[in-house]
Coordinates of N, CA, C and O in Angstrom, one line a residue:
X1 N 76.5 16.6 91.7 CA 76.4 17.9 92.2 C 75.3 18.7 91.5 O 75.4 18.9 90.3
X2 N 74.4 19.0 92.2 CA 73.7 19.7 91.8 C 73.7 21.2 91.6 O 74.5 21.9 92.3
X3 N 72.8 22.1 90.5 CA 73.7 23.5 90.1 C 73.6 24.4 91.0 O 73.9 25.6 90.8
X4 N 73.0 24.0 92.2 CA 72.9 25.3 92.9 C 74.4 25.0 93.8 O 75.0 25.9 94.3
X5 N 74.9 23.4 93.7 CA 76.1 23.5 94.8 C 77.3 23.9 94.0 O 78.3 24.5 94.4
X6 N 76.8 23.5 92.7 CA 77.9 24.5 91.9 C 78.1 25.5 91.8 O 79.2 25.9 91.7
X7 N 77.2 26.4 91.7 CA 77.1 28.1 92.1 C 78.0 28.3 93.1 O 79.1 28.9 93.0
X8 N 77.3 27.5 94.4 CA 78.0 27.8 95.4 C 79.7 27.7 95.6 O 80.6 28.5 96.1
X9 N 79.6 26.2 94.9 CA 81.4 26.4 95.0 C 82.2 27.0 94.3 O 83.4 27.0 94.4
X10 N 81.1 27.7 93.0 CA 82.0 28.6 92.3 C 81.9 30.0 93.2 O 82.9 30.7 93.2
X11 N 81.0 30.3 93.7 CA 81.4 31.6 94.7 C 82.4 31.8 95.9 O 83.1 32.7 96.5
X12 N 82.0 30.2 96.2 CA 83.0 30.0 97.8 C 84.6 29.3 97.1 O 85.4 28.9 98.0
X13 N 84.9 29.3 96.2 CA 85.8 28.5 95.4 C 86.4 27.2 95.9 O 87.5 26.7 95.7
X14 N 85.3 26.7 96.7 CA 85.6 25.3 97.1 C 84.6 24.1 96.7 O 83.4 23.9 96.7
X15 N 85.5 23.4 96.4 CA 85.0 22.4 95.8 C 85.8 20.9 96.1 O 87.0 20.5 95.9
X16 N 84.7 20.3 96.6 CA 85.1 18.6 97.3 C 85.3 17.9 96.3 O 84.4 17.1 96.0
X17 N 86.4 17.9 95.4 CA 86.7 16.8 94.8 C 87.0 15.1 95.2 O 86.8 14.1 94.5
X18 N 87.3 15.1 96.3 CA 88.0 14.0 96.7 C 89.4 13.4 97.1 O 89.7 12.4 97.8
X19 N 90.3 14.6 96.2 CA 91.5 14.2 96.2 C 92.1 14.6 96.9 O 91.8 15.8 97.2
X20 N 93.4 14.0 97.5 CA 93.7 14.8 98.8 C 94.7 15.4 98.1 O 95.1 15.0 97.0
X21 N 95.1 16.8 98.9 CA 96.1 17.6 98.7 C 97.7 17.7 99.7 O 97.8 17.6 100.9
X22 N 98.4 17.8 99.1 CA 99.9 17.9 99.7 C 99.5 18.0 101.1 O 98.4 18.5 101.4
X23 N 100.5 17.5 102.2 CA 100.7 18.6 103.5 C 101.4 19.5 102.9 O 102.0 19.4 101.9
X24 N 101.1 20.5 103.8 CA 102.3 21.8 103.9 C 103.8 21.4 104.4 O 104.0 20.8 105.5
X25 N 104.9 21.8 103.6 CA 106.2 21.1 104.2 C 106.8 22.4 104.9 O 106.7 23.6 104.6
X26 N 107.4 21.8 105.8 CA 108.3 23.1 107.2 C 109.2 24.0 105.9 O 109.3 23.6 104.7
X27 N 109.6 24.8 106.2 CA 110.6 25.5 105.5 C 112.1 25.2 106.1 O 112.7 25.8 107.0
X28 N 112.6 24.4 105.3 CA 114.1 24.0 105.4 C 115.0 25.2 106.1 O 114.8 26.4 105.9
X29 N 115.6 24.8 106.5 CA 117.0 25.3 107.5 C 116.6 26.2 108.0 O 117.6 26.8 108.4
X30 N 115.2 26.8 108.3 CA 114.7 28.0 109.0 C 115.7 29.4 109.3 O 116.6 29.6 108.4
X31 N 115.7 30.1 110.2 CA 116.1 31.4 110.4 C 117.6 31.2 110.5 O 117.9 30.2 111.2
X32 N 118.5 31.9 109.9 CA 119.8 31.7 110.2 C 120.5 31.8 111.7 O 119.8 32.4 112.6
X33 N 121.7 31.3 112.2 CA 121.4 31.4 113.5 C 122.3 32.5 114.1 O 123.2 33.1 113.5
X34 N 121.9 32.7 115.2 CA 122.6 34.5 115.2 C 124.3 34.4 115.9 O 124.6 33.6 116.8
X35 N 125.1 35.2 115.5 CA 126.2 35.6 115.7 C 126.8 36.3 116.9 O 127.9 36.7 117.0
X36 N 126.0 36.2 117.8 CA 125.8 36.6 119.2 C 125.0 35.8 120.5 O 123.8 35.5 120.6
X37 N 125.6 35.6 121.1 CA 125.0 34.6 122.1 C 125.2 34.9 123.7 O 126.3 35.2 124.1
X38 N 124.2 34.9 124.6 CA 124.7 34.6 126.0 C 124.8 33.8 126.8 O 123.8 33.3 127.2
X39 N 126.3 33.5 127.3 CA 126.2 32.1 128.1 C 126.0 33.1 129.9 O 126.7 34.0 130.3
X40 N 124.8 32.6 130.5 CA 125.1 32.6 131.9 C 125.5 31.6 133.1 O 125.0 30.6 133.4
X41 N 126.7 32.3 134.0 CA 127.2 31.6 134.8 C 126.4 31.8 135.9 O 125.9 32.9 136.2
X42 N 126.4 30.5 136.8 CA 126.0 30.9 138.8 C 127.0 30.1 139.3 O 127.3 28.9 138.9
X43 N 127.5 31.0 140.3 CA 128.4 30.1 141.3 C 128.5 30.6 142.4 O 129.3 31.4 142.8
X44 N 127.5 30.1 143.3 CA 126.7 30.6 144.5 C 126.4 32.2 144.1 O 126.3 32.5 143.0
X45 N 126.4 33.0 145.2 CA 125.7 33.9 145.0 C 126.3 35.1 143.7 O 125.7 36.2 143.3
X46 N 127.3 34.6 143.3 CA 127.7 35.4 141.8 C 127.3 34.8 140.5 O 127.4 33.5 140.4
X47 N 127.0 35.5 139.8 CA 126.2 35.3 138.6 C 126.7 36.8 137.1 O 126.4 38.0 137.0
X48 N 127.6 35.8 136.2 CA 128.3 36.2 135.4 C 127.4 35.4 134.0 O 126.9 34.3 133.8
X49 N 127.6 37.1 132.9 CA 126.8 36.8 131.3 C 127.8 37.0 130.5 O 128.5 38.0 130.5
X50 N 128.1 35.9 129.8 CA 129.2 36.4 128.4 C 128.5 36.6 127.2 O 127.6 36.1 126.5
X51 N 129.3 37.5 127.2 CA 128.6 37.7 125.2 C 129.3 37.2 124.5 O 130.5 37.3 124.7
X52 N 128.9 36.8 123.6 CA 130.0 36.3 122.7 C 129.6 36.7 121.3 O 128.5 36.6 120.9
X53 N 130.4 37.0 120.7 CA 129.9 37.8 119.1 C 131.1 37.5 118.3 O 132.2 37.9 118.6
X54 N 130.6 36.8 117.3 CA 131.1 35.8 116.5 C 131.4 37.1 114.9 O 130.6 38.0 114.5
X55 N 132.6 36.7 114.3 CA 132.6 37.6 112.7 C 132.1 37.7 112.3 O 131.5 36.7 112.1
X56 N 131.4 39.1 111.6 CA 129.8 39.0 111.1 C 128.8 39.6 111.6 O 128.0 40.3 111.0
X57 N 128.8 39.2 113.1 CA 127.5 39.6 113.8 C 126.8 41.0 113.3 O 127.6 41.8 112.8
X58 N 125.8 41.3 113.3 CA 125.4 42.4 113.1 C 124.9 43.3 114.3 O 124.9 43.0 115.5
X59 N 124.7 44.3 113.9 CA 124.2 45.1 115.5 C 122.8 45.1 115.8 O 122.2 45.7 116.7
X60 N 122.3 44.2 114.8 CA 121.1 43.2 115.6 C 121.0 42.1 116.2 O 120.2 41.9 117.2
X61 N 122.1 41.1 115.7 CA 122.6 40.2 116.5 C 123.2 40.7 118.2 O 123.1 40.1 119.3
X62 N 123.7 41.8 118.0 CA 124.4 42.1 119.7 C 123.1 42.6 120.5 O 123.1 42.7 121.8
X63 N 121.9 43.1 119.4 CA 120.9 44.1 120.5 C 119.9 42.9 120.8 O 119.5 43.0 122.0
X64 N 119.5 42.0 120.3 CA 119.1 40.5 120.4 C 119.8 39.7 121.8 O 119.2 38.9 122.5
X65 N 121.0 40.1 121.9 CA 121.2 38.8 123.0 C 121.8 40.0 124.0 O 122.1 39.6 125.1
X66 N 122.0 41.4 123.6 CA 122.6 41.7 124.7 C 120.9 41.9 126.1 O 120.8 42.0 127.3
X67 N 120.1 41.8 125.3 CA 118.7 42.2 126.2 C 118.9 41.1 127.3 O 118.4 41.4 128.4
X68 N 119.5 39.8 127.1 CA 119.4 39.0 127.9 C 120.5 39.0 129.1 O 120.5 38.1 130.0
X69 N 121.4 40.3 128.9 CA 122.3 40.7 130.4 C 121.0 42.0 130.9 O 120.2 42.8 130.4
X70 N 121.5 41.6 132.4 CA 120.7 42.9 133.5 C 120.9 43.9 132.7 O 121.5 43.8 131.6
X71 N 120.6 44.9 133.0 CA 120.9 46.0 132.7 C 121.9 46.6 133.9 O 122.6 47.6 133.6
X72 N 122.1 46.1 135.1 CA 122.8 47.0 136.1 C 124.1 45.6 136.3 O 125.0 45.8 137.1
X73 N 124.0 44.7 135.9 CA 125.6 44.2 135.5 C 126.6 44.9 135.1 O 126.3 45.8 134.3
X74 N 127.6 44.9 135.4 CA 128.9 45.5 134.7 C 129.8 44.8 134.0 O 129.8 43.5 134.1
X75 N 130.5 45.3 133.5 CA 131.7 44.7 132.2 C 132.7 44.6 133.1 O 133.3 45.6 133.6
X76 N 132.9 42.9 133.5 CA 134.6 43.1 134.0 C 135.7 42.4 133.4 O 136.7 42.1 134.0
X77 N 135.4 41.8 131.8 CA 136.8 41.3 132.1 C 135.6 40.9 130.2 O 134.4 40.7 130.1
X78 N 137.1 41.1 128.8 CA 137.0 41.2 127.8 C 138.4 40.5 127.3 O 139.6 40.7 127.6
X79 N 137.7 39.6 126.3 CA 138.9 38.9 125.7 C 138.3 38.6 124.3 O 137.2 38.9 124.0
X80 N 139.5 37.6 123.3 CA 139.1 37.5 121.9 C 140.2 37.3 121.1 O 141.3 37.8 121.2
X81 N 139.8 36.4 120.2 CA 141.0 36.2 119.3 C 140.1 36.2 117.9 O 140.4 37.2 117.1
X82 N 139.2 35.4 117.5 CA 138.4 35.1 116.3 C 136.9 35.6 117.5 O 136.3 36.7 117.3
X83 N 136.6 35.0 118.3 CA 135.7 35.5 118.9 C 135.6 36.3 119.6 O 136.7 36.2 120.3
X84 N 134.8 37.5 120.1 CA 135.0 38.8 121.4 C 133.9 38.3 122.2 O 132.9 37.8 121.7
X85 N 134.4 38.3 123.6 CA 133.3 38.0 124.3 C 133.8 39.2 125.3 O 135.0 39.7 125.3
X86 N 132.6 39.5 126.2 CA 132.5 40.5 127.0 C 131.6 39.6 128.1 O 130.5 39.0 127.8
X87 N 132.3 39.6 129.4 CA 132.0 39.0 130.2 C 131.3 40.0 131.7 O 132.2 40.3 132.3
X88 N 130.0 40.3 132.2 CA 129.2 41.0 133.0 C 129.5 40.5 133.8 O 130.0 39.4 133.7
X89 N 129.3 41.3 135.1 CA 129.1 40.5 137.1 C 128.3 41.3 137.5 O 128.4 42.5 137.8
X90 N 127.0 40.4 137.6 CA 125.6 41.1 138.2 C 126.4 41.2 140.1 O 127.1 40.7 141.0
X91 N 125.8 42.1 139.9 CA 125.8 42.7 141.7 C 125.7 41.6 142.5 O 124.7 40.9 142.3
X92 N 126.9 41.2 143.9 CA 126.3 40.3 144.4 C 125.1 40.4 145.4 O 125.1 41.3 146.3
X93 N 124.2 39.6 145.4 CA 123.1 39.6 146.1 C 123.2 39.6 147.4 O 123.7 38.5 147.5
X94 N 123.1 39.9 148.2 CA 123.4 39.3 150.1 C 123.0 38.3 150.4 O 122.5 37.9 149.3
X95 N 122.7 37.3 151.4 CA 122.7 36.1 151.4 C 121.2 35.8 152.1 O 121.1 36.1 153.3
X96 N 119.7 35.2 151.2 CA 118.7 35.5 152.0 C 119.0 35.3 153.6 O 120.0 34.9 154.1
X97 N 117.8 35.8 154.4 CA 117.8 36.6 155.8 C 117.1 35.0 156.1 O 116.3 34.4 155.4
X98 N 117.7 34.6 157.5 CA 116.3 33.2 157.9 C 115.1 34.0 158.5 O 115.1 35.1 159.1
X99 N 114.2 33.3 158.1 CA 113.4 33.4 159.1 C 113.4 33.6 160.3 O 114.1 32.8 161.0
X100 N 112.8 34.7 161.2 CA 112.4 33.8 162.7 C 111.9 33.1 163.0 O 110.7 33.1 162.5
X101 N 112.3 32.2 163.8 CA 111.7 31.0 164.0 C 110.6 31.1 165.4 O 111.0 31.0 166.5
X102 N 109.7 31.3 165.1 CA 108.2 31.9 166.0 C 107.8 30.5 167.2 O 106.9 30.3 167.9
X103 N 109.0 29.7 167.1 CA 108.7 28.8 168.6 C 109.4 28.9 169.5 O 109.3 28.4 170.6
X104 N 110.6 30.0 169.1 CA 111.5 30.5 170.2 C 110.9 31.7 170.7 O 111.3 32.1 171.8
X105 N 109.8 32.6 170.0 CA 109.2 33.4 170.5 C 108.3 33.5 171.5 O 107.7 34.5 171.9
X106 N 108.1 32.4 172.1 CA 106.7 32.2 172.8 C 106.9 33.1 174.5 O 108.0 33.2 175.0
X107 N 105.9 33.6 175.0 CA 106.0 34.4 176.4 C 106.8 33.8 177.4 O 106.6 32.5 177.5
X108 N 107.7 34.3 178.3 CA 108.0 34.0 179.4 C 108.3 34.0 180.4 O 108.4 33.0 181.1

């Protein structure tokens, strides 16, 4: 190495030894998992969100998964013994419209 690359790697603080260095290792057991969850139901055109909020949860855990019910769902039906779940019924939808069918239209 000559002194001017040494300069250099002493200003850039890099320097090519040769040797390799570690990978980076994942961080074990990552984010804890949250105490609040939504299961969604479809059963033809009704469509039902349970919350379920586990001992503990925090009221970040409920503001976290409740984002995941409509907002214009409603609460119909709550139960719980160790777990509370709160169960939504999004509005039922009406049943798409067919088409017309543009070959029964033709002049006559």
């Amino acid at each position: 190495m000559t002194a001017s690359n040494r300069k250099a790697a002493r200003t850039m603080n890099t320097v090519d030894t040769g040797e390799l260095l570690p990978e980076p290792r994942p961080v074990s057991g990552g984010p804890p998992p949250s105490l609040a969850e939504v299961v969604t139901v479809r059963a033809g055109l009704m469509v039902e969100h349970e919350l379920v909020l586990s001992p503990g949860a925090t009221a970040a855990d409920l503001t976290s998964a409740m984002i995941l019910v409509p907002p214009t769902a409603a609460l119909v039906s709550h139960h719980g013994d160790v777990d509370l779940s709160l169960v939504f019924r999004e509005v039922p939808r009406p049943a798409p419209e067919e088409p017309p069918n543009l070959a029964d239209s033709s002049p006559r």
